[in-house]
Amino acid sequence: QSVLTQPPSVSAAPGQKVTISCSGSSSNIGNNYVSWYQQLPGTAPKLLIYDNNKRPSGIPDRFSGSKSGTSATLGITGLQTGDEADYYCGTWDSSLSAGSWVFGGGTKLTVL
Amino acid sequence: QITLKESGPTLVKPTQTLTLTCTFSGFSLSTSGVGVGWIRQPPGKALEWLALIYWNDDKRYSPSLKSRLTITKDTSKNQVVLTMTNMDPVDTATYYCAHRPPLGMSFDYWGQGTLVTVSS
């Protein structure tokens, strides 16, 4: 079981909007920045969102991130078939003295 | 631009020690705040963080795997090495190394990954 909880799957039609949630606790999301990663089939993960809501250069503004308390959300608007992928949230967890990085269990996005 | 590439054996036997090398370019591991991490992904499963080494040689490990992992860096060669002892078939996974930028909390550049199979 992952420290961060994500829904296993979400789906929506092309052109629509979808949100993916990531639930944690005060030792991780509640007190640290969240990042989001997109993993297309057979490829390495790619950074989509960092520091809760910032987009790296080249990431379209269809992708957005937000955080409230101990949860974070990834939003994708104007869905395209090319957005079909697995999405992961990640953050630092400070529950142990040395800390550790944690990922969510991943969410598979299907664009119907 | 920043690139990373993992190298190492594709097949190891149970109980053996795995040694993986991450060779990178486009940044220096002597730059303040920079880090390189290792993350793995068993076939069809989620990402699992393993270890992280910082520019100042500070090292962090996954609590569940800490006793089996060692991460080191060779700044002059632009390499980070991860060793994992006592390999088991459940350690079969694609292993990625990734760049941690000096500011913020993320892994912004990833290697292509290397599949390691543990089997006798």
PDB file of C-alpha atoms in Angstrom:
ATOM      1  CA  GLN A   1       0.000   0.000   0.000  1.00  0.00           C
ATOM      2  CA  SER A   2       1.277   3.423  -0.966  1.00  0.00           C
ATOM      3  CA  VAL A   3       1.576   6.215   1.581  1.00  0.00           C
ATOM      4  CA  LEU A   4      -0.234   8.493  -0.864  1.00  0.00           C
ATOM      5  CA  THR A   5      -3.677   7.375  -2.046  1.00  0.00           C
ATOM      6  CA  GLN A   6      -4.794   7.842  -5.636  1.00  0.00           C
ATOM      7  CA  PRO A   7      -7.814   6.411  -7.440  1.00  0.00           C
ATOM      8  CA  PRO A   8      -6.748   3.417  -9.548  1.00  0.00           C
ATOM      9  CA  SER A   9      -8.431   4.753 -12.650  1.00  0.00           C
ATOM     10  CA  VAL A  10     -10.323   7.694 -14.119  1.00  0.00           C
ATOM     11  CA  SER A  11     -11.876   8.177 -17.516  1.00  0.00           C
ATOM     12  CA  ALA A  12     -13.431  10.928 -19.592  1.00  0.00           C
ATOM     13  CA  ALA A  13     -14.222  11.749 -23.180  1.00  0.00           C
ATOM     14  CA  PRO A  14     -11.957  13.731 -25.504  1.00  0.00           C
ATOM     15  CA  GLY A  15     -12.235  17.450 -24.893  1.00  0.00           C
ATOM     16  CA  GLN A  16     -13.561  16.991 -21.381  1.00  0.00           C
ATOM     17  CA  LYS A  17     -11.890  17.711 -18.045  1.00  0.00           C
ATOM     18  CA  VAL A  18     -10.682  15.221 -15.474  1.00  0.00           C
ATOM     19  CA  THR A  19      -9.214  15.503 -12.000  1.00  0.00           C
ATOM     20  CA  ILE A  20      -6.986  13.040 -10.165  1.00  0.00           C
ATOM     21  CA  SER A  21      -6.741  13.186  -6.406  1.00  0.00           C
ATOM     22  CA  CYS A  22      -3.813  12.363  -4.153  1.00  0.00           C
ATOM     23  CA  SER A  23      -4.484  11.988  -0.448  1.00  0.00           C
ATOM     24  CA  GLY A  24      -1.814  11.962   2.228  1.00  0.00           C
ATOM     25  CA  SER A  25      -1.160  13.232   5.720  1.00  0.00           C
ATOM     26  CA  SER A  26       0.441  16.053   7.649  1.00  0.00           C
ATOM     27  CA  SER A  27       3.824  14.333   7.465  1.00  0.00           C
ATOM     28  CA  ASN A  28       3.881  14.414   3.675  1.00  0.00           C
ATOM     29  CA  ILE A  29       1.457  16.466   1.569  1.00  0.00           C
ATOM     30  CA  GLY A  30       0.419  18.618   4.506  1.00  0.00           C
ATOM     31  CA  ASN A  31       3.888  20.072   4.950  1.00  0.00           C
ATOM     32  CA  ASN A  32       5.730  19.522   1.682  1.00  0.00           C
ATOM     33  CA  TYR A  33       5.463  20.365  -1.988  1.00  0.00           C
ATOM     34  CA  VAL A  34       3.716  17.897  -4.298  1.00  0.00           C
ATOM     35  CA  SER A  35       4.795  16.956  -7.797  1.00  0.00           C
ATOM     36  CA  TRP A  36       2.953  15.033 -10.513  1.00  0.00           C
ATOM     37  CA  TYR A  37       4.331  12.695 -13.169  1.00  0.00           C
ATOM     38  CA  GLN A  38       2.924  11.353 -16.407  1.00  0.00           C
ATOM     39  CA  GLN A  39       4.031   7.934 -17.599  1.00  0.00           C
ATOM     40  CA  LEU A  40       3.042   7.059 -21.135  1.00  0.00           C
ATOM     41  CA  PRO A  41       3.029   3.330 -21.943  1.00  0.00           C
ATOM     42  CA  GLY A  42       6.537   1.915 -22.122  1.00  0.00           C
ATOM     43  CA  THR A  43       8.278   5.176 -21.248  1.00  0.00           C
ATOM     44  CA  ALA A  44       9.928   6.791 -18.246  1.00  0.00           C
ATOM     45  CA  PRO A  45       7.910   9.124 -16.017  1.00  0.00           C
ATOM     46  CA  LYS A  46       7.837  12.773 -17.000  1.00  0.00           C
ATOM     47  CA  LEU A  47       7.451  15.718 -14.628  1.00  0.00           C
ATOM     48  CA  LEU A  48       4.148  17.512 -15.174  1.00  0.00           C
ATOM     49  CA  ILE A  49       3.734  19.664 -12.074  1.00  0.00           C
ATOM     50  CA  TYR A  50       6.169  20.648  -9.334  1.00  0.00           C
ATOM     51  CA  ASP A  51       5.859  22.650  -6.130  1.00  0.00           C
ATOM     52  CA  ASN A  52       2.101  21.924  -6.023  1.00  0.00           C
ATOM     53  CA  ASN A  53       1.088  24.023  -9.024  1.00  0.00           C
ATOM     54  CA  LYS A  54       4.030  24.980 -11.239  1.00  0.00           C
ATOM     55  CA  ARG A  55       4.501  23.663 -14.762  1.00  0.00           C
ATOM     56  CA  PRO A  56       7.943  22.954 -16.220  1.00  0.00           C
ATOM     57  CA  SER A  57       8.761  24.574 -19.508  1.00  0.00           C
ATOM     58  CA  GLY A  58       6.965  22.824 -22.344  1.00  0.00           C
ATOM     59  CA  ILE A  59       4.069  21.463 -20.306  1.00  0.00           C
ATOM     60  CA  PRO A  60       0.812  22.884 -21.696  1.00  0.00           C
ATOM     61  CA  ASP A  61      -1.499  24.867 -19.441  1.00  0.00           C
ATOM     62  CA  ARG A  62      -4.133  22.147 -19.885  1.00  0.00           C
ATOM     63  CA  PHE A  63      -2.362  20.556 -16.930  1.00  0.00           C
ATOM     64  CA  SER A  64      -2.762  22.157 -13.518  1.00  0.00           C
ATOM     65  CA  GLY A  65      -2.069  21.275  -9.914  1.00  0.00           C
ATOM     66  CA  SER A  66      -3.454  22.350  -6.587  1.00  0.00           C
ATOM     67  CA  LYS A  67      -3.098  21.451  -2.932  1.00  0.00           C
ATOM     68  CA  SER A  68      -5.353  21.856   0.054  1.00  0.00           C
ATOM     69  CA  GLY A  69      -4.419  20.559   3.473  1.00  0.00           C
ATOM     70  CA  THR A  70      -3.303  16.963   3.121  1.00  0.00           C
ATOM     71  CA  SER A  71      -4.622  16.424  -0.409  1.00  0.00           C
ATOM     72  CA  ALA A  72      -3.492  17.422  -3.861  1.00  0.00           C
ATOM     73  CA  THR A  73      -5.237  17.388  -7.203  1.00  0.00           C
ATOM     74  CA  LEU A  74      -4.077  17.182 -10.798  1.00  0.00           C
ATOM     75  CA  GLY A  75      -6.431  18.663 -13.361  1.00  0.00           C
ATOM     76  CA  ILE A  76      -6.355  18.044 -17.093  1.00  0.00           C
ATOM     77  CA  THR A  77      -8.618  19.994 -19.440  1.00  0.00           C
ATOM     78  CA  GLY A  78      -9.250  19.536 -23.143  1.00  0.00           C
ATOM     79  CA  LEU A  79      -8.481  15.825 -22.911  1.00  0.00           C
ATOM     80  CA  GLN A  80      -6.674  14.272 -25.844  1.00  0.00           C
ATOM     81  CA  THR A  81      -6.144  10.612 -26.675  1.00  0.00           C
ATOM     82  CA  GLY A  82      -2.451  11.250 -26.208  1.00  0.00           C
ATOM     83  CA  ASP A  83      -3.112  11.970 -22.529  1.00  0.00           C
ATOM     84  CA  GLU A  84      -3.858   8.291 -21.899  1.00  0.00           C
ATOM     85  CA  ALA A  85      -1.204   7.365 -19.375  1.00  0.00           C
ATOM     86  CA  ASP A  86      -0.513   6.557 -15.755  1.00  0.00           C
ATOM     87  CA  TYR A  87      -0.239   9.545 -13.442  1.00  0.00           C
ATOM     88  CA  TYR A  88       1.650   9.597 -10.148  1.00  0.00           C
ATOM     89  CA  CYS A  89       1.840  12.095  -7.329  1.00  0.00           C
ATOM     90  CA  GLY A  90       4.937  12.361  -5.177  1.00  0.00           C
ATOM     91  CA  THR A  91       6.252  14.269  -2.214  1.00  0.00           C
ATOM     92  CA  TRP A  92       8.647  14.145   0.706  1.00  0.00           C
ATOM     93  CA  ASP A  93       7.522  12.388   3.866  1.00  0.00           C
ATOM     94  CA  SER A  94       8.934  13.617   7.150  1.00  0.00           C
ATOM     95  CA  SER A  95       7.438  10.972   9.450  1.00  0.00           C
ATOM     96  CA  LEU A  96      10.824   9.364  10.096  1.00  0.00           C
ATOM     97  CA  SER A  97      13.897  11.289  11.213  1.00  0.00           C
ATOM     98  CA  ALA A  98      15.727  10.885   7.911  1.00  0.00           C
ATOM     99  CA  GLY A  99      12.648  11.457   5.784  1.00  0.00           C
ATOM    100  CA  SER A 100      11.819   9.661   2.579  1.00  0.00           C
ATOM    101  CA  TRP A 101      10.306  10.322  -0.812  1.00  0.00           C
ATOM    102  CA  VAL A 102       6.905   8.743  -1.422  1.00  0.00           C
ATOM    103  CA  PHE A 103       4.790   8.173  -4.514  1.00  0.00           C
ATOM    104  CA  GLY A 104       1.113   7.487  -4.900  1.00  0.00           C
ATOM    105  CA  GLY A 105      -0.089   4.182  -6.284  1.00  0.00           C
ATOM    106  CA  GLY A 106      -0.762   5.712  -9.668  1.00  0.00           C
ATOM    107  CA  THR A 107      -3.921   6.481 -11.623  1.00  0.00           C
ATOM    108  CA  LYS A 108      -4.618   5.154 -15.091  1.00  0.00           C
ATOM    109  CA  LEU A 109      -6.326   7.721 -17.281  1.00  0.00           C
ATOM    110  CA  THR A 110      -8.478   6.432 -20.099  1.00  0.00           C
ATOM    111  CA  VAL A 111      -9.708   8.868 -22.728  1.00  0.00           C
ATOM    112  CA  LEU A 112     -12.855   7.240 -24.072  1.00  0.00           C
TER     113      LEU A 112
ATOM    114  CA  GLN B   1      20.446  19.777 -21.582  1.00  0.00           C
ATOM    115  CA  ILE B   2      20.196  17.302 -18.722  1.00  0.00           C
ATOM    116  CA  THR B   3      20.369  13.608 -19.534  1.00  0.00           C
ATOM    117  CA  LEU B   4      20.715  10.528 -17.364  1.00  0.00           C
ATOM    118  CA  LYS B   5      21.286   6.922 -18.323  1.00  0.00           C
ATOM    119  CA  GLU B   6      21.196   3.790 -16.213  1.00  0.00           C
ATOM    120  CA  SER B   7      23.506   0.843 -16.800  1.00  0.00           C
ATOM    121  CA  GLY B   8      24.052  -2.496 -15.180  1.00  0.00           C
ATOM    122  CA  PRO B   9      23.175  -6.177 -15.464  1.00  0.00           C
ATOM    123  CA  THR B  10      19.858  -7.183 -16.938  1.00  0.00           C
ATOM    124  CA  LEU B  11      19.806 -10.492 -15.073  1.00  0.00           C
ATOM    125  CA  VAL B  12      20.944 -11.299 -11.550  1.00  0.00           C
ATOM    126  CA  LYS B  13      20.555 -14.429  -9.482  1.00  0.00           C
ATOM    127  CA  PRO B  14      18.761 -14.554  -6.135  1.00  0.00           C
ATOM    128  CA  THR B  15      21.018 -13.576  -3.207  1.00  0.00           C
ATOM    129  CA  GLN B  16      23.420 -11.709  -5.495  1.00  0.00           C
ATOM    130  CA  THR B  17      24.246  -8.034  -5.178  1.00  0.00           C
ATOM    131  CA  LEU B  18      23.001  -5.643  -7.873  1.00  0.00           C
ATOM    132  CA  THR B  19      25.162  -2.701  -8.884  1.00  0.00           C
ATOM    133  CA  LEU B  20      23.618  -0.017 -11.076  1.00  0.00           C
ATOM    134  CA  THR B  21      25.332   3.059 -12.449  1.00  0.00           C
ATOM    135  CA  CYS B  22      23.662   6.323 -13.404  1.00  0.00           C
ATOM    136  CA  THR B  23      25.775   8.380 -15.808  1.00  0.00           C
ATOM    137  CA  PHE B  24      24.566  11.914 -16.303  1.00  0.00           C
ATOM    138  CA  SER B  25      25.369  15.083 -18.178  1.00  0.00           C
ATOM    139  CA  GLY B  26      24.155  18.664 -18.235  1.00  0.00           C
ATOM    140  CA  PHE B  27      24.576  19.293 -14.515  1.00  0.00           C
ATOM    141  CA  SER B  28      27.107  18.878 -11.729  1.00  0.00           C
ATOM    142  CA  LEU B  29      26.553  16.979  -8.518  1.00  0.00           C
ATOM    143  CA  SER B  30      28.741  19.524  -6.796  1.00  0.00           C
ATOM    144  CA  THR B  31      26.152  22.268  -7.349  1.00  0.00           C
ATOM    145  CA  SER B  32      24.428  23.255  -4.120  1.00  0.00           C
ATOM    146  CA  GLY B  33      20.991  21.661  -3.709  1.00  0.00           C
ATOM    147  CA  VAL B  34      21.270  19.168  -6.554  1.00  0.00           C
ATOM    148  CA  GLY B  35      20.537  15.494  -6.003  1.00  0.00           C
ATOM    149  CA  VAL B  36      20.210  12.230  -7.902  1.00  0.00           C
ATOM    150  CA  GLY B  37      17.650   9.652  -6.921  1.00  0.00           C
ATOM    151  CA  TRP B  38      16.851   6.049  -7.778  1.00  0.00           C
ATOM    152  CA  ILE B  39      13.295   4.869  -8.320  1.00  0.00           C
ATOM    153  CA  ARG B  40      12.102   1.442  -9.418  1.00  0.00           C
ATOM    154  CA  GLN B  41       8.927   0.052 -10.951  1.00  0.00           C
ATOM    155  CA  PRO B  42       8.025  -3.647 -10.944  1.00  0.00           C
ATOM    156  CA  PRO B  43       6.218  -4.745 -14.117  1.00  0.00           C
ATOM    157  CA  GLY B  44       2.674  -3.407 -14.075  1.00  0.00           C
ATOM    158  CA  LYS B  45       3.088  -1.785 -10.673  1.00  0.00           C
ATOM    159  CA  ALA B  46       3.650   1.640  -9.170  1.00  0.00           C
ATOM    160  CA  LEU B  47       6.798   3.702  -8.768  1.00  0.00           C
ATOM    161  CA  GLU B  48       8.840   3.054  -5.627  1.00  0.00           C
ATOM    162  CA  TRP B  49      11.524   5.464  -4.431  1.00  0.00           C
ATOM    163  CA  LEU B  50      14.747   3.804  -3.321  1.00  0.00           C
ATOM    164  CA  ALA B  51      17.455   6.338  -2.510  1.00  0.00           C
ATOM    165  CA  LEU B  52      18.669   9.895  -2.988  1.00  0.00           C
ATOM    166  CA  ILE B  53      22.118  11.439  -2.769  1.00  0.00           C
ATOM    167  CA  TYR B  54      22.713  15.168  -2.505  1.00  0.00           C
ATOM    168  CA  TRP B  55      25.529  17.404  -3.687  1.00  0.00           C
ATOM    169  CA  ASN B  56      26.949  17.475  -0.141  1.00  0.00           C
ATOM    170  CA  ASP B  57      26.981  13.636   0.081  1.00  0.00           C
ATOM    171  CA  ASP B  58      23.885  13.567   2.299  1.00  0.00           C
ATOM    172  CA  LYS B  59      22.168  10.249   1.606  1.00  0.00           C
ATOM    173  CA  ARG B  60      18.580   9.188   2.160  1.00  0.00           C
ATOM    174  CA  TYR B  61      17.114   5.707   1.798  1.00  0.00           C
ATOM    175  CA  SER B  62      13.732   4.051   1.632  1.00  0.00           C
ATOM    176  CA  PRO B  63      13.051   2.914   5.199  1.00  0.00           C
ATOM    177  CA  SER B  64      11.863  -0.512   4.029  1.00  0.00           C
ATOM    178  CA  LEU B  65      15.011  -1.173   1.967  1.00  0.00           C
ATOM    179  CA  LYS B  66      17.622   0.801   3.863  1.00  0.00           C
ATOM    180  CA  SER B  67      19.519  -2.246   5.124  1.00  0.00           C
ATOM    181  CA  ARG B  68      20.089  -3.455   1.555  1.00  0.00           C
ATOM    182  CA  LEU B  69      20.919  -0.207  -0.233  1.00  0.00           C
ATOM    183  CA  THR B  70      24.029   1.895  -0.670  1.00  0.00           C
ATOM    184  CA  ILE B  71      24.199   5.005  -2.839  1.00  0.00           C
ATOM    185  CA  THR B  72      27.450   6.740  -3.741  1.00  0.00           C
ATOM    186  CA  LYS B  73      28.586   9.429  -6.141  1.00  0.00           C
ATOM    187  CA  ASP B  74      31.656  10.125  -8.212  1.00  0.00           C
ATOM    188  CA  THR B  75      31.437  13.794  -9.059  1.00  0.00           C
ATOM    189  CA  SER B  76      34.466  13.719 -11.350  1.00  0.00           C
ATOM    190  CA  LYS B  77      32.898  10.974 -13.483  1.00  0.00           C
ATOM    191  CA  ASN B  78      29.337  12.375 -13.317  1.00  0.00           C
ATOM    192  CA  GLN B  79      28.109   9.072 -11.958  1.00  0.00           C
ATOM    193  CA  VAL B  80      25.928   7.812  -9.133  1.00  0.00           C
ATOM    194  CA  VAL B  81      26.065   4.152  -8.143  1.00  0.00           C
ATOM    195  CA  LEU B  82      23.360   2.182  -6.348  1.00  0.00           C
ATOM    196  CA  THR B  83      24.028  -1.216  -4.841  1.00  0.00           C
ATOM    197  CA  MET B  84      21.295  -3.511  -3.567  1.00  0.00           C
ATOM    198  CA  THR B  85      22.252  -6.664  -1.696  1.00  0.00           C
ATOM    199  CA  ASN B  86      20.498  -9.996  -1.373  1.00  0.00           C
ATOM    200  CA  MET B  87      18.418  -9.688  -4.531  1.00  0.00           C
ATOM    201  CA  ASP B  88      15.130 -11.569  -4.717  1.00  0.00           C
ATOM    202  CA  PRO B  89      12.702 -12.239  -7.577  1.00  0.00           C
ATOM    203  CA  VAL B  90      10.372  -9.582  -6.102  1.00  0.00           C
ATOM    204  CA  ASP B  91      13.115  -7.039  -6.889  1.00  0.00           C
ATOM    205  CA  THR B  92      12.524  -7.585 -10.604  1.00  0.00           C
ATOM    206  CA  ALA B  93      11.766  -4.104 -11.901  1.00  0.00           C
ATOM    207  CA  THR B  94      12.750  -1.268 -14.160  1.00  0.00           C
ATOM    208  CA  TYR B  95      15.212   0.899 -12.276  1.00  0.00           C
ATOM    209  CA  TYR B  96      15.327   4.632 -13.013  1.00  0.00           C
ATOM    210  CA  CYS B  97      17.692   7.357 -11.916  1.00  0.00           C
ATOM    211  CA  ALA B  98      16.445  10.927 -11.836  1.00  0.00           C
ATOM    212  CA  HIS B  99      17.716  14.473 -11.263  1.00  0.00           C
ATOM    213  CA  ARG B 100      16.503  16.425  -8.269  1.00  0.00           C
ATOM    214  CA  PRO B 101      16.750  20.165  -8.962  1.00  0.00           C
ATOM    215  CA  PRO B 102      18.350  22.509  -6.459  1.00  0.00           C
ATOM    216  CA  LEU B 103      15.077  24.246  -5.641  1.00  0.00           C
ATOM    217  CA  GLY B 104      11.760  22.674  -4.837  1.00  0.00           C
ATOM    218  CA  MET B 105      10.866  19.043  -4.413  1.00  0.00           C
ATOM    219  CA  SER B 106      10.623  16.955  -7.538  1.00  0.00           C
ATOM    220  CA  PHE B 107      12.465  14.762  -9.988  1.00  0.00           C
ATOM    221  CA  ASP B 108      12.568  16.813 -13.154  1.00  0.00           C
ATOM    222  CA  TYR B 109      14.657  14.664 -15.472  1.00  0.00           C
ATOM    223  CA  TRP B 110      14.594  10.876 -15.654  1.00  0.00           C
ATOM    224  CA  GLY B 111      16.726   8.262 -17.332  1.00  0.00           C
ATOM    225  CA  GLN B 112      15.144   5.793 -19.732  1.00  0.00           C
ATOM    226  CA  GLY B 113      15.301   3.042 -17.108  1.00  0.00           C
ATOM    227  CA  THR B 114      16.893  -0.377 -17.116  1.00  0.00           C
ATOM    228  CA  LEU B 115      14.999  -3.627 -16.579  1.00  0.00           C
ATOM    229  CA  VAL B 116      16.589  -5.927 -14.033  1.00  0.00           C
ATOM    230  CA  THR B 117      15.297  -9.472 -13.764  1.00  0.00           C
ATOM    231  CA  VAL B 118      16.068 -11.592 -10.736  1.00  0.00           C
ATOM    232  CA  SER B 119      15.969 -15.269 -11.566  1.00  0.00           C
ATOM    233  CA  SER B 120      18.039 -18.376 -11.097  1.00  0.00           C
TER     234      SER B 120
END
